[in-house]
Amino acid sequence: MDRIRAPPAIELENISKNYGDIQALKGLSFRLEPGQRCALLGPNGAGKTTTLKILVGLLSPDSGYVRIGNYPPVSEEARRIMGYLPDDASPYRSFSVRENMEYIGALRGVDDVSEKVDRLLDALQLREYERAKVGRLSRGNLQKLAISLAIIHEPTVLFLDEPLNYLDIPTQEIVIDQLKMLNATILVSTHIMEVATRLTERVIMISHGSKIWSGSLSELKELGQDGEPIEKVVARMLTDAV
Amino acid sequence: MQYKLLKFVILSRFSKQLLALMLVLLLYALFVSFKTGSAGAEPIYYYYGPAFITFFLVLPILSGGIAVLKSDRDFLFTLPVKRSDLAISLFVVQLLSFGLIIIYVLAYSFSSLTSEIGYALTDFVALVLTVTSLGPMTYSLKARWRALIAFIILLWSLSVYLGFPLSPAAIYTGHPMYADLSSIILALITVPLAFRALLRVDLDMMKTFSRYSSGQVKHVRRFQGMSPIRAIFAENYFVVEVAGRMNSMGGGGSYRSGRFKLYKGMVATSILSALYYYLFVYRLSIPLHTAETAIFILSIYVIIILMFLTMGILGNERLWLGFMTRSPTRYLREILIAKALSIATLFSPLAIANFIIAIRGNEQALNFGLLLVTVLPSLLVIVVYVSAFLSPFQIKEEFTMPGQFNLRQMATLLPALPAWVMLAASFGALEQGLTSVASEITVFTSIIFVVAALFLLSSESLGRKLINNLVAAGFV
C-alpha cells in the first residue's frame, strides 16, 4: 500500500511583494518538509522579515502562492499549528509575565494553560519575574518571554526571526534545547551564521528578494575553498549575488 | 544656535503642514474672538467657561507629560547644547502642542467678555502659560502627588460656581480682576517650575523610567479555563483602557496609558449620571438644546472622549501575539466589538439618565442618549479604521512621543465631524420647535453610524488591508 505523503509544512511559490517602488521580494519560492529545520540567510534588506510576515499571514503578497501545512496562512487551521517570534518582539506592556502567557495561552485554546505556563516559567528561568510588568524586564528576559509566547501552544511549524538576540550564552543553550524538543518544522531568519548552525541543518540564502542558493549545511561547507570558514563562504556568495 | 535648535526641536515634532494648519486655526480663533459671536450668551459661558478651563488645567497634570522623543534621549540630550536653550525650545514645543488649546477652545467666548477684554486677554495669556507649564512641572511626580495637585486645582477653578471670586475661571463670573490675579499667580508659580524641570529633563526622565519600570502586578489576572472569545472579552470588554497622548490640538507629547475595570468605571459614570440628572432636571436653568450647548457637550463627548478611548486600541496591540492566534481579521473584529460594547456599557448610565430626561418631556436629551450608546461606540470603530490607514503608530515605550505630530493625525478625527454636524442639525430642529424632525435626524444619524461601523467590521478585504498597513507602518 502506498504511504500517503504528508503535505509540505511550508510552501512558498513565486512570491512577489512591493512596498511602493521598492521590490522587496521577486518570485521567491521554496518549501520545507515536516520536521525540517532551515535557516533563512541574507544580508540586511534582503527580504527575510518580509518573507516571514507573508508566511505567518500578517502581510499579503502581491502575487504567488503560500501554504502552511496545506492551509492558507490566515486560516484558523494554519494559525493553530504555527508559532511566530518576530525580531525585537514586544509582548503586551500592560500585562505581567504570567498574564501575557495565560492570555495568549487562552487565545490559543491551550488546555491546562496554568500548567503550561508553570512549565515554561521554570524551563526559561522566568519564575522570579512571574508577576513583573513587562516594562520591568531586561531585554534578555523580554526575549525569553517572547519565545515562551511563541511556543506555548507547542506549534508544529515555527517561524523565528533572530531568536537568540539579547540572550546570554547559558540562556541561548536553554532556548536551543527547548526549540529542538518541540520537533517542529522551523524556519529561522538570521544574518548570524552561528545561529543557523546551532538551530538548523539546512539553509536558504536570499538576496534582494530572490533565492540565490539552498541546500544542507554540509553542502554549504563543501563550497568552501582551502578550509575557508563557512561565514566566508556565505559572505562570498552574498557578495557575488549583488 | 538657539534659533537653529528651536527650529530643529519644533520641526522634529511637528510637520510643516500641521504647523501651517495650527497657524490658520489660531488666526481664525482670534478672528472669531474679536469680530464675531453673539453677545448675550453669558449664561452658557458661565457654566461651560470654567468647566473647560478646569478641564484643560487638570488634563496636563494627569496625562500631559512632555514632548520628548526617544531620539532626544539617545542623541539630543547628549549634545553639548546650552541647557537653557534646550529648555526654551522644549517650552515652545509644549506651548504649541498643548498650551494653545485654551485659545482654540475658548476664544469664541470672548464675545461675551468684550466689556472686560483687557482683563480677559491677560487672563488667557496667563492661562496659556500655565497650561503649557503644568505638564513639564508634574510629569516626573508620583501619581498620588499629581492626583493631589489636579484635585486642588480642580476645586480652586470650580469654586467660582460657589461664588468664590479668586479663581482663574472667575473671568466668566464677573470677577475679572480676581481672575487675572489668580491666573498670574498660577503662571508665576508654574512657569519657573516648568523651566526648572525642562533644564534637567534628561536626568528626570531616567528617574521616571526607573520608577515606573519597577512595578509588580498586585493581582495577577487569570485566564485559565477561558475559551478564546471569553479571554478576548475579559481583556477588551471588562477592562477599559484610556490612553493619554493625543494630537497637537489637545493632549500631551508623551504617551501614558491607564486601565480600569469596567464595573469601577460604571460606578463613576453612574454617580456622574445621577448628578447630571439632578442638575439638568432640578437645578440648572440652561436648556439642553441650544446650539452653544450642543457645541460644548458634543465636543467633549465626541472628540475628547473618543480620542482618549481610541488611541491605545491599535497602538497597544501586538500583531505577532493576538493577531496570530486566530484569523487576523477575525481577531480585529472581535477586539473592536468588545471595545465598542465596553464603551457603550460604560456610558449607559449617562444614556439612561438622558432617556429618562427625554421621557419627562425634554426630547432633546434623546440626542445625547443615542449619541452615547450608538454613535460613540460606532465612531470608536470608524476612527480606529481611519487612524490605521492615515496615521498608525505602535506604542513600544511609554513617556516618550511615539512620533511626530502631523496633519494626518488630525484627520483621523474627521469621522467625528459628520456625527457632530448631524446631531447639531437635530439640535437646530429642536430650537425651531420641530421635535419630531429632530428625533428623526437623531435616529437617522445613529443608524448611519452603526451601519458604517458594521460595514467596516464585516469587510474581510478592508480588514486585511488594515493589517497590511499596520505591518508596513512597522507594527510588530
PDB file of C-alpha atoms in Angstrom, chain A residues 17 19 53 56-60 74 76 79 82-96 98-100 102-104 106-109 112-115 128 130-133 135-136 146 149-150, chain B residues 212-228 231-232 235-236 241 259 316-328 330-331 335 395-398 464 467-468 471-472 475-476:
ATOM      1  CA  LYS A  17       5.974  41.868  -2.781  1.00  0.00           C
ATOM      2  CA  TYR A  19       6.498  48.449  -0.945  1.00  0.00           C
ATOM      3  CA  LYS A  53       5.484  38.143   7.647  1.00  0.00           C
ATOM      4  CA  VAL A  56       2.608  33.966   9.017  1.00  0.00           C
ATOM      5  CA  GLY A  57      -0.194  35.807   7.228  1.00  0.00           C
ATOM      6  CA  LEU A  58       0.469  39.282   8.593  1.00  0.00           C
ATOM      7  CA  LEU A  59       1.301  40.574   5.126  1.00  0.00           C
ATOM      8  CA  SER A  60      -0.372  39.675   1.844  1.00  0.00           C
ATOM      9  CA  VAL A  74      -4.595  33.339   7.595  1.00  0.00           C
ATOM     10  CA  GLU A  76      -7.712  29.088  11.528  1.00  0.00           C
ATOM     11  CA  ARG A  79      -2.920  29.557  12.878  1.00  0.00           C
ATOM     12  CA  MET A  82       2.157  27.755  13.679  1.00  0.00           C
ATOM     13  CA  GLY A  83       4.138  29.893  16.072  1.00  0.00           C
ATOM     14  CA  TYR A  84       5.933  33.152  15.315  1.00  0.00           C
ATOM     15  CA  LEU A  85       8.639  35.147  17.012  1.00  0.00           C
ATOM     16  CA  PRO A  86       9.387  38.478  15.294  1.00  0.00           C
ATOM     17  CA  ASP A  87      12.607  40.425  15.541  1.00  0.00           C
ATOM     18  CA  ASP A  88      12.531  42.783  18.556  1.00  0.00           C
ATOM     19  CA  ALA A  89       9.387  41.102  19.860  1.00  0.00           C
ATOM     20  CA  SER A  90       7.464  43.136  22.381  1.00  0.00           C
ATOM     21  CA  PRO A  91       4.759  41.462  24.496  1.00  0.00           C
ATOM     22  CA  TYR A  92       1.725  43.329  25.885  1.00  0.00           C
ATOM     23  CA  ARG A  93       3.258  46.077  28.002  1.00  0.00           C
ATOM     24  CA  SER A  94       0.422  46.481  30.440  1.00  0.00           C
ATOM     25  CA  PHE A  95       0.432  42.785  31.403  1.00  0.00           C
ATOM     26  CA  SER A  96       2.704  40.926  33.750  1.00  0.00           C
ATOM     27  CA  ARG A  98       2.230  35.434  33.692  1.00  0.00           C
ATOM     28  CA  GLU A  99      -0.734  37.429  32.356  1.00  0.00           C
ATOM     29  CA  ASN A 100       0.882  37.592  28.922  1.00  0.00           C
ATOM     30  CA  GLU A 102      -2.031  32.959  30.221  1.00  0.00           C
ATOM     31  CA  TYR A 103      -3.802  35.382  27.888  1.00  0.00           C
ATOM     32  CA  ILE A 104      -2.062  34.068  24.776  1.00  0.00           C
ATOM     33  CA  ALA A 106      -6.245  31.093  26.397  1.00  0.00           C
ATOM     34  CA  LEU A 107      -6.489  32.726  22.957  1.00  0.00           C
ATOM     35  CA  ARG A 108      -4.651  29.736  21.527  1.00  0.00           C
ATOM     36  CA  GLY A 109      -7.134  27.391  23.185  1.00  0.00           C
ATOM     37  CA  ASP A 112      -4.259  23.443  31.164  1.00  0.00           C
ATOM     38  CA  VAL A 113      -2.839  26.877  30.484  1.00  0.00           C
ATOM     39  CA  SER A 114      -1.608  27.288  34.046  1.00  0.00           C
ATOM     40  CA  GLU A 115       0.337  24.056  33.904  1.00  0.00           C
ATOM     41  CA  GLU A 128      11.077  35.133  39.673  1.00  0.00           C
ATOM     42  CA  GLU A 130       6.173  35.923  37.032  1.00  0.00           C
ATOM     43  CA  ARG A 131       4.346  38.938  38.486  1.00  0.00           C
ATOM     44  CA  ALA A 132       6.613  41.585  36.990  1.00  0.00           C
ATOM     45  CA  LYS A 133       5.206  44.025  34.496  1.00  0.00           C
ATOM     46  CA  GLY A 135       8.264  47.146  31.356  1.00  0.00           C
ATOM     47  CA  ARG A 136      10.396  45.947  34.242  1.00  0.00           C
ATOM     48  CA  ALA A 146       8.618  36.346  23.783  1.00  0.00           C
ATOM     49  CA  LEU A 149       4.695  33.111  23.963  1.00  0.00           C
ATOM     50  CA  ALA A 150       5.656  31.804  20.528  1.00  0.00           C
TER      51      ALA A 150
ATOM     52  CA  TYR B 212       7.681  53.240  36.528  1.00  0.00           C
ATOM     53  CA  SER B 213       9.518  50.140  35.398  1.00  0.00           C
ATOM     54  CA  SER B 214       9.965  48.684  38.860  1.00  0.00           C
ATOM     55  CA  GLY B 215       6.367  47.615  39.321  1.00  0.00           C
ATOM     56  CA  GLN B 216       4.941  44.223  40.109  1.00  0.00           C
ATOM     57  CA  VAL B 217       1.353  43.330  39.402  1.00  0.00           C
ATOM     58  CA  LYS B 218      -0.592  43.137  42.672  1.00  0.00           C
ATOM     59  CA  HIS B 219      -3.382  40.901  41.449  1.00  0.00           C
ATOM     60  CA  VAL B 220      -2.428  38.677  38.560  1.00  0.00           C
ATOM     61  CA  ARG B 221      -5.396  38.276  36.252  1.00  0.00           C
ATOM     62  CA  ARG B 222      -6.058  34.661  35.363  1.00  0.00           C
ATOM     63  CA  PHE B 223      -7.227  33.359  32.013  1.00  0.00           C
ATOM     64  CA  GLN B 224      -7.090  29.671  32.957  1.00  0.00           C
ATOM     65  CA  GLY B 225     -10.015  27.708  31.516  1.00  0.00           C
ATOM     66  CA  MET B 226     -11.304  30.561  29.375  1.00  0.00           C
ATOM     67  CA  SER B 227     -12.295  29.996  25.770  1.00  0.00           C
ATOM     68  CA  PRO B 228     -10.559  32.345  23.285  1.00  0.00           C
ATOM     69  CA  ALA B 231     -10.393  35.761  27.044  1.00  0.00           C
ATOM     70  CA  ILE B 232     -10.849  38.471  24.414  1.00  0.00           C
ATOM     71  CA  GLU B 235      -9.369  41.763  28.289  1.00  0.00           C
ATOM     72  CA  ASN B 236     -11.237  44.098  25.927  1.00  0.00           C
ATOM     73  CA  GLU B 241      -8.042  51.319  28.523  1.00  0.00           C
ATOM     74  CA  ARG B 259      -6.591  50.723  32.636  1.00  0.00           C
ATOM     75  CA  ASN B 316      -1.046  48.808  22.283  1.00  0.00           C
ATOM     76  CA  GLU B 317      -1.906  45.738  20.200  1.00  0.00           C
ATOM     77  CA  ARG B 318       0.685  43.205  19.183  1.00  0.00           C
ATOM     78  CA  LEU B 319       0.302  41.745  15.728  1.00  0.00           C
ATOM     79  CA  TRP B 320       2.587  38.799  16.459  1.00  0.00           C
ATOM     80  CA  LEU B 321       0.542  37.799  19.512  1.00  0.00           C
ATOM     81  CA  GLY B 322      -3.206  38.393  19.424  1.00  0.00           C
ATOM     82  CA  PHE B 323      -3.464  38.554  15.645  1.00  0.00           C
ATOM     83  CA  MET B 324      -1.581  35.253  15.302  1.00  0.00           C
ATOM     84  CA  THR B 325      -3.950  33.271  17.487  1.00  0.00           C
ATOM     85  CA  ARG B 326      -6.815  33.196  15.009  1.00  0.00           C
ATOM     86  CA  SER B 327      -7.642  34.684  11.618  1.00  0.00           C
ATOM     87  CA  PRO B 328      -6.207  38.240  11.902  1.00  0.00           C
ATOM     88  CA  ARG B 330     -11.493  37.879  12.987  1.00  0.00           C
ATOM     89  CA  TYR B 331      -9.314  38.902  15.924  1.00  0.00           C
ATOM     90  CA  ILE B 335     -11.475  43.134  19.879  1.00  0.00           C
ATOM     91  CA  ILE B 395       3.362  52.132  21.396  1.00  0.00           C
ATOM     92  CA  LYS B 396       6.592  50.381  22.201  1.00  0.00           C
ATOM     93  CA  GLU B 397       7.635  52.643  25.034  1.00  0.00           C
ATOM     94  CA  GLU B 398       5.740  54.931  27.395  1.00  0.00           C
ATOM     95  CA  ARG B 464      -6.741  42.609   5.515  1.00  0.00           C
ATOM     96  CA  ILE B 467      -3.452  44.777   8.918  1.00  0.00           C
ATOM     97  CA  ASN B 468      -1.129  45.070   5.898  1.00  0.00           C
ATOM     98  CA  VAL B 471       2.736  45.849   9.171  1.00  0.00           C
ATOM     99  CA  ALA B 472       4.022  48.327   6.586  1.00  0.00           C
ATOM    100  CA  PHE B 475       3.935  47.297  13.806  1.00  0.00           C
ATOM    101  CA  VAL B 476       5.403  44.217  15.464  1.00  0.00           C
TER     102      VAL B 476
END
